mmCIF file of N, CA, C and O in Angstrom:
data_model
loop_
_atom_site.group_PDB
_atom_site.id
_atom_site.type_symbol
_atom_site.label_atom_id
_atom_site.label_comp_id
_atom_site.label_asym_id
_atom_site.label_seq_id
_atom_site.Cartn_x
_atom_site.Cartn_y
_atom_site.Cartn_z
ATOM 1 N N MET A 1 -43.066 67.987 22.667
ATOM 2 C CA MET A 1 -43.482 66.610 22.759
ATOM 3 C C MET A 1 -42.448 65.734 22.041
ATOM 4 O O MET A 1 -42.068 66.005 20.919
ATOM 5 N N VAL A 2 -42.001 64.700 22.699
ATOM 6 C CA VAL A 2 -40.987 63.803 22.156
ATOM 7 C C VAL A 2 -41.675 62.590 21.554
ATOM 8 O O VAL A 2 -42.491 61.945 22.199
ATOM 9 N N LYS A 3 -41.327 62.315 20.284
ATOM 10 C CA LYS A 3 -41.885 61.131 19.638
ATOM 11 C C LYS A 3 -41.046 59.928 20.032
ATOM 12 O O LYS A 3 -39.819 59.988 20.033
ATOM 13 N N LYS A 4 -41.721 58.842 20.370
ATOM 14 C CA LYS A 4 -41.021 57.617 20.716
ATOM 15 C C LYS A 4 -40.900 56.759 19.463
ATOM 16 O O LYS A 4 -41.891 56.489 18.791
ATOM 17 N N ILE A 5 -39.685 56.352 19.155
ATOM 18 C CA ILE A 5 -39.459 55.493 17.996
ATOM 19 C C ILE A 5 -39.662 54.056 18.451
ATOM 20 O O ILE A 5 -38.993 53.598 19.380
ATOM 21 N N PRO A 6 -40.569 53.332 17.809
ATOM 22 C CA PRO A 6 -40.806 51.947 18.231
ATOM 23 C C PRO A 6 -39.613 51.055 17.890
ATOM 24 O O PRO A 6 -38.869 51.326 16.952
ATOM 25 N N GLU A 7 -39.438 50.021 18.688
ATOM 26 C CA GLU A 7 -38.365 49.066 18.421
ATOM 27 C C GLU A 7 -38.695 48.272 17.170
ATOM 28 O O GLU A 7 -39.845 47.942 16.926
ATOM 29 N N ARG A 8 -37.678 48.002 16.405
ATOM 30 C CA ARG A 8 -37.866 47.238 15.181
ATOM 31 C C ARG A 8 -38.062 45.776 15.550
ATOM 32 O O ARG A 8 -37.357 45.234 16.389
ATOM 33 N N GLY A 9 -38.993 45.109 14.890
ATOM 34 C CA GLY A 9 -39.305 43.718 15.201
ATOM 35 C C GLY A 9 -38.800 42.723 14.184
ATOM 36 O O GLY A 9 -39.002 41.526 14.348
ATOM 37 N N VAL A 10 -38.137 43.198 13.141
ATOM 38 C CA VAL A 10 -37.662 42.287 12.098
ATOM 39 C C VAL A 10 -36.150 42.393 11.927
ATOM 40 O O VAL A 10 -35.543 43.387 12.285
ATOM 41 N N ILE A 11 -35.581 41.340 11.372
ATOM 42 C CA ILE A 11 -34.143 41.258 11.129
ATOM 43 C C ILE A 11 -33.897 41.372 9.633
ATOM 44 O O ILE A 11 -34.594 40.743 8.833
ATOM 45 N N TYR A 12 -32.920 42.176 9.263
ATOM 46 C CA TYR A 12 -32.505 42.311 7.870
ATOM 47 C C TYR A 12 -31.116 41.713 7.711
ATOM 48 O O TYR A 12 -30.404 41.470 8.692
ATOM 49 N N THR A 13 -30.710 41.504 6.476
ATOM 50 C CA THR A 13 -29.406 40.925 6.181
ATOM 51 C C THR A 13 -28.279 41.757 6.787
ATOM 52 O O THR A 13 -27.306 41.215 7.318
ATOM 53 N N LYS A 14 -28.389 43.059 6.732
ATOM 54 C CA LYS A 14 -27.373 43.945 7.313
ATOM 55 C C LYS A 14 -27.245 43.720 8.820
ATOM 56 O O LYS A 14 -26.142 43.781 9.380
ATOM 57 N N ASP A 15 -28.362 43.432 9.483
ATOM 58 C CA ASP A 15 -28.323 43.142 10.915
ATOM 59 C C ASP A 15 -27.556 41.847 11.182
ATOM 60 O O ASP A 15 -26.783 41.765 12.136
ATOM 61 N N ILE A 16 -27.771 40.840 10.339
ATOM 62 C CA ILE A 16 -27.061 39.567 10.494
ATOM 63 C C ILE A 16 -25.562 39.800 10.332
ATOM 64 O O ILE A 16 -24.755 39.232 11.064
ATOM 65 N N GLN A 17 -25.181 40.655 9.389
ATOM 66 C CA GLN A 17 -23.769 41.008 9.215
ATOM 67 C C GLN A 17 -23.199 41.563 10.515
ATOM 68 O O GLN A 17 -22.121 41.160 10.954
ATOM 69 N N ASN A 18 -23.901 42.511 11.112
ATOM 70 C CA ASN A 18 -23.413 43.179 12.313
ATOM 71 C C ASN A 18 -23.420 42.267 13.536
ATOM 72 O O ASN A 18 -22.465 42.256 14.313
ATOM 73 N N ILE A 19 -24.490 41.506 13.720
ATOM 74 C CA ILE A 19 -24.635 40.679 14.910
ATOM 75 C C ILE A 19 -23.677 39.494 14.884
ATOM 76 O O ILE A 19 -23.009 39.198 15.873
ATOM 77 N N LEU A 20 -23.606 38.797 13.747
ATOM 78 C CA LEU A 20 -22.816 37.572 13.659
ATOM 79 C C LEU A 20 -21.435 37.780 13.047
ATOM 80 O O LEU A 20 -20.638 36.849 12.990
ATOM 81 N N GLY A 21 -21.156 38.983 12.558
ATOM 82 C CA GLY A 21 -19.848 39.266 11.976
ATOM 83 C C GLY A 21 -19.608 38.549 10.659
ATOM 84 O O GLY A 21 -18.498 38.118 10.380
ATOM 85 N N LYS A 22 -20.653 38.429 9.862
ATOM 86 C CA LYS A 22 -20.551 37.740 8.570
ATOM 87 C C LYS A 22 -20.354 38.751 7.445
ATOM 88 O O LYS A 22 -20.689 39.919 7.586
ATOM 89 N N SER A 23 -19.843 38.262 6.323
ATOM 90 C CA SER A 23 -19.715 39.093 5.130
ATOM 91 C C SER A 23 -21.111 39.292 4.535
ATOM 92 O O SER A 23 -22.043 38.548 4.874
ATOM 93 N N PRO A 24 -21.281 40.273 3.646
ATOM 94 C CA PRO A 24 -22.610 40.499 3.043
ATOM 95 C C PRO A 24 -23.162 39.248 2.341
ATOM 96 O O PRO A 24 -24.340 38.923 2.490
ATOM 97 N N ARG A 25 -22.318 38.565 1.632
ATOM 98 C CA ARG A 25 -22.779 37.364 0.913
ATOM 99 C C ARG A 25 -23.166 36.245 1.886
ATOM 100 O O ARG A 25 -24.195 35.585 1.729
ATOM 101 N N SER A 26 -22.353 36.032 2.900
ATOM 102 C CA SER A 26 -22.642 35.001 3.900
ATOM 103 C C SER A 26 -23.909 35.329 4.688
ATOM 104 O O SER A 26 -24.681 34.439 5.026
ATOM 105 N N ALA A 27 -24.098 36.605 4.983
ATOM 106 C CA ALA A 27 -25.298 37.022 5.709
ATOM 107 C C ALA A 27 -26.549 36.763 4.863
ATOM 108 O O ALA A 27 -27.576 36.345 5.391
ATOM 109 N N GLY A 28 -26.458 37.010 3.558
ATOM 110 C CA GLY A 28 -27.584 36.735 2.667
ATOM 111 C C GLY A 28 -27.906 35.255 2.616
ATOM 112 O O GLY A 28 -29.079 34.851 2.645
ATOM 113 N N LYS A 29 -26.874 34.427 2.559
ATOM 114 C CA LYS A 29 -27.086 32.976 2.559
ATOM 115 C C LYS A 29 -27.692 32.522 3.880
ATOM 116 O O LYS A 29 -28.537 31.632 3.914
ATOM 117 N N TYR A 30 -27.236 33.136 4.978
ATOM 118 C CA TYR A 30 -27.773 32.786 6.292
ATOM 119 C C TYR A 30 -29.249 33.170 6.389
ATOM 120 O O TYR A 30 -30.040 32.422 6.953
ATOM 121 N N MET A 31 -29.604 34.317 5.816
ATOM 122 C CA MET A 31 -31.008 34.739 5.816
ATOM 123 C C MET A 31 -31.859 33.740 5.031
ATOM 124 O O MET A 31 -32.966 33.390 5.462
ATOM 125 N N LEU A 32 -31.350 33.267 3.900
ATOM 126 C CA LEU A 32 -32.075 32.256 3.130
ATOM 127 C C LEU A 32 -32.250 30.978 3.942
ATOM 128 O O LEU A 32 -33.314 30.345 3.915
ATOM 129 N N LYS A 33 -31.206 30.597 4.668
ATOM 130 C CA LYS A 33 -31.265 29.411 5.510
ATOM 131 C C LYS A 33 -32.324 29.575 6.608
ATOM 132 O O LYS A 33 -33.104 28.656 6.886
ATOM 133 N N LEU A 34 -32.366 30.758 7.227
ATOM 134 C CA LEU A 34 -33.375 31.031 8.258
ATOM 135 C C LEU A 34 -34.784 30.924 7.687
ATOM 136 O O LEU A 34 -35.667 30.316 8.290
ATOM 137 N N ARG A 35 -34.983 31.515 6.517
ATOM 138 C CA ARG A 35 -36.310 31.463 5.898
ATOM 139 C C ARG A 35 -36.716 30.038 5.558
ATOM 140 O O ARG A 35 -37.877 29.673 5.677
ATOM 141 N N LYS A 36 -35.759 29.232 5.123
ATOM 142 C CA LYS A 36 -36.047 27.835 4.795
ATOM 143 C C LYS A 36 -36.448 27.071 6.051
ATOM 144 O O LYS A 36 -37.427 26.318 6.043
ATOM 145 N N ILE A 37 -35.709 27.268 7.150
ATOM 146 C CA ILE A 37 -36.020 26.613 8.417
ATOM 147 C C ILE A 37 -37.412 27.014 8.898
ATOM 148 O O ILE A 37 -38.179 26.185 9.377
ATOM 149 N N LEU A 38 -37.741 28.298 8.748
ATOM 150 C CA LEU A 38 -39.032 28.826 9.208
ATOM 151 C C LEU A 38 -40.156 28.621 8.192
ATOM 152 O O LEU A 38 -41.297 29.006 8.461
ATOM 153 N N GLU A 39 -39.814 28.040 7.035
ATOM 154 C CA GLU A 39 -40.781 27.804 5.957
ATOM 155 C C GLU A 39 -41.469 29.097 5.535
ATOM 156 O O GLU A 39 -42.688 29.180 5.430
ATOM 157 N N LYS A 40 -40.646 30.123 5.297
ATOM 158 C CA LYS A 40 -41.152 31.430 4.871
ATOM 159 C C LYS A 40 -40.773 31.683 3.421
ATOM 160 O O LYS A 40 -39.755 31.198 2.945
ATOM 161 N N GLU A 41 -41.595 32.467 2.765
ATOM 162 C CA GLU A 41 -41.329 32.866 1.387
ATOM 163 C C GLU A 41 -40.295 33.988 1.385
ATOM 164 O O GLU A 41 -40.009 34.602 2.409
ATOM 165 N N LYS A 42 -39.783 34.295 0.202
ATOM 166 C CA LYS A 42 -38.751 35.326 0.057
ATOM 167 C C LYS A 42 -39.247 36.700 0.529
ATOM 168 O O LYS A 42 -38.475 37.499 1.049
ATOM 169 N N GLU A 43 -40.530 36.962 0.358
ATOM 170 C CA GLU A 43 -41.091 38.273 0.702
ATOM 171 C C GLU A 43 -41.417 38.418 2.184
ATOM 172 O O GLU A 43 -41.689 39.514 2.651
ATOM 173 N N GLU A 44 -41.405 37.328 2.924
ATOM 174 C CA GLU A 44 -41.784 37.377 4.333
ATOM 175 C C GLU A 44 -40.589 37.772 5.201
ATOM 176 O O GLU A 44 -39.444 37.447 4.891
ATOM 177 N N PHE A 45 -40.878 38.450 6.279
ATOM 178 C CA PHE A 45 -39.845 38.923 7.193
ATOM 179 C C PHE A 45 -39.510 37.870 8.239
ATOM 180 O O PHE A 45 -40.346 37.062 8.615
ATOM 181 N N VAL A 46 -38.279 37.928 8.731
ATOM 182 C CA VAL A 46 -37.850 37.117 9.867
ATOM 183 C C VAL A 46 -37.863 38.035 11.080
ATOM 184 O O VAL A 46 -37.235 39.098 11.065
ATOM 185 N N THR A 47 -38.582 37.638 12.123
ATOM 186 C CA THR A 47 -38.689 38.490 13.302
ATOM 187 C C THR A 47 -37.485 38.302 14.222
ATOM 188 O O THR A 47 -36.748 37.313 14.120
ATOM 189 N N VAL A 48 -37.326 39.238 15.139
ATOM 190 C CA VAL A 48 -36.249 39.164 16.124
ATOM 191 C C VAL A 48 -36.420 37.914 16.971
ATOM 192 O O VAL A 48 -35.450 37.197 17.246
ATOM 193 N N ASP A 49 -37.649 37.617 17.380
ATOM 194 C CA ASP A 49 -37.915 36.435 18.196
ATOM 195 C C ASP A 49 -37.509 35.155 17.468
ATOM 196 O O ASP A 49 -36.888 34.266 18.058
ATOM 197 N N GLU A 50 -37.865 35.046 16.195
ATOM 198 C CA GLU A 50 -37.519 33.860 15.406
ATOM 199 C C GLU A 50 -36.007 33.729 15.252
ATOM 200 O O GLU A 50 -35.450 32.646 15.390
ATOM 201 N N PHE A 51 -35.351 34.850 14.974
ATOM 202 C CA PHE A 51 -33.893 34.861 14.827
ATOM 203 C C PHE A 51 -33.227 34.383 16.106
ATOM 204 O O PHE A 51 -32.328 33.534 16.076
ATOM 205 N N CYS A 52 -33.664 34.895 17.238
ATOM 206 C CA CYS A 52 -33.072 34.524 18.524
ATOM 207 C C CYS A 52 -33.341 33.059 18.857
ATOM 208 O O CYS A 52 -32.473 32.373 19.394
ATOM 209 N N MET A 53 -34.531 32.581 18.541
ATOM 210 C CA MET A 53 -34.894 31.202 18.814
ATOM 211 C C MET A 53 -33.977 30.243 18.043
ATOM 212 O O MET A 53 -33.486 29.263 18.587
ATOM 213 N N ILE A 54 -33.705 30.550 16.785
ATOM 214 C CA ILE A 54 -32.919 29.663 15.940
ATOM 215 C C ILE A 54 -31.425 29.773 16.234
ATOM 216 O O ILE A 54 -30.719 28.772 16.302
ATOM 217 N N THR A 55 -30.931 30.988 16.409
ATOM 218 C CA THR A 55 -29.486 31.174 16.596
ATOM 219 C C THR A 55 -29.035 30.995 18.041
ATOM 220 O O THR A 55 -27.871 30.705 18.284
ATOM 221 N N GLY A 56 -29.940 31.206 18.988
ATOM 222 C CA GLY A 56 -29.569 31.121 20.392
ATOM 223 C C GLY A 56 -28.942 32.396 20.924
ATOM 224 O O GLY A 56 -28.473 32.434 22.061
ATOM 225 N N VAL A 57 -28.928 33.443 20.120
ATOM 226 C CA VAL A 57 -28.388 34.735 20.550
ATOM 227 C C VAL A 57 -29.443 35.426 21.424
ATOM 228 O O VAL A 57 -30.608 35.504 21.038
ATOM 229 N N PRO A 58 -29.074 35.908 22.617
ATOM 230 C CA PRO A 58 -30.051 36.564 23.497
ATOM 231 C C PRO A 58 -30.671 37.812 22.856
ATOM 232 O O PRO A 58 -29.999 38.549 22.136
ATOM 233 N N GLN A 59 -31.944 38.031 23.130
ATOM 234 C CA GLN A 59 -32.660 39.181 22.564
ATOM 235 C C GLN A 59 -32.034 40.503 22.979
ATOM 236 O O GLN A 59 -32.025 41.443 22.205
ATOM 237 N N GLU A 60 -31.529 40.585 24.195
ATOM 238 C CA GLU A 60 -30.928 41.836 24.666
ATOM 239 C C GLU A 60 -29.737 42.219 23.788
ATOM 240 O O GLU A 60 -29.549 43.390 23.464
ATOM 241 N N LEU A 61 -28.957 41.227 23.404
ATOM 242 C CA LEU A 61 -27.801 41.480 22.540
ATOM 243 C C LEU A 61 -28.242 41.926 21.148
ATOM 244 O O LEU A 61 -27.713 42.881 20.586
ATOM 245 N N VAL A 62 -29.235 41.251 20.624
ATOM 246 C CA VAL A 62 -29.741 41.587 19.268
ATOM 247 C C VAL A 62 -30.332 42.986 19.263
ATOM 248 O O VAL A 62 -30.048 43.782 18.367
ATOM 249 N N LYS A 63 -31.127 43.319 20.262
ATOM 250 C CA LYS A 63 -31.770 44.635 20.299
ATOM 251 C C LYS A 63 -30.743 45.755 20.423
ATOM 252 O O LYS A 63 -30.986 46.875 20.005
ATOM 253 N N GLY A 64 -29.588 45.454 20.985
ATOM 254 C CA GLY A 64 -28.507 46.434 21.062
ATOM 255 C C GLY A 64 -27.957 46.810 19.688
ATOM 256 O O GLY A 64 -27.437 47.895 19.489
ATOM 257 N N PHE A 65 -28.081 45.917 18.715
ATOM 258 C CA PHE A 65 -27.617 46.170 17.355
ATOM 259 C C PHE A 65 -28.675 46.856 16.494
ATOM 260 O O PHE A 65 -28.359 47.378 15.435
ATOM 261 N N LEU A 66 -29.931 46.801 16.924
ATOM 262 C CA LEU A 66 -30.997 47.397 16.117
ATOM 263 C C LEU A 66 -31.124 48.822 16.468
ATOM 264 O O LEU A 66 -31.613 49.641 16.555
#
């Protein structure tokens, strides 16, 4: 029996580095900017849908990096 790994629904700073080609520090600042725009606390996650909505990057491209 093959276990299916579910697709990840959240974006981490490392993902922002890979997707947008930013340095670790810049990716962290960008994550803070996203959370501020979305009015989220530091502990709350940014979803793939929210990331794509704000950045304009297609979901298919983002999911390829996850």
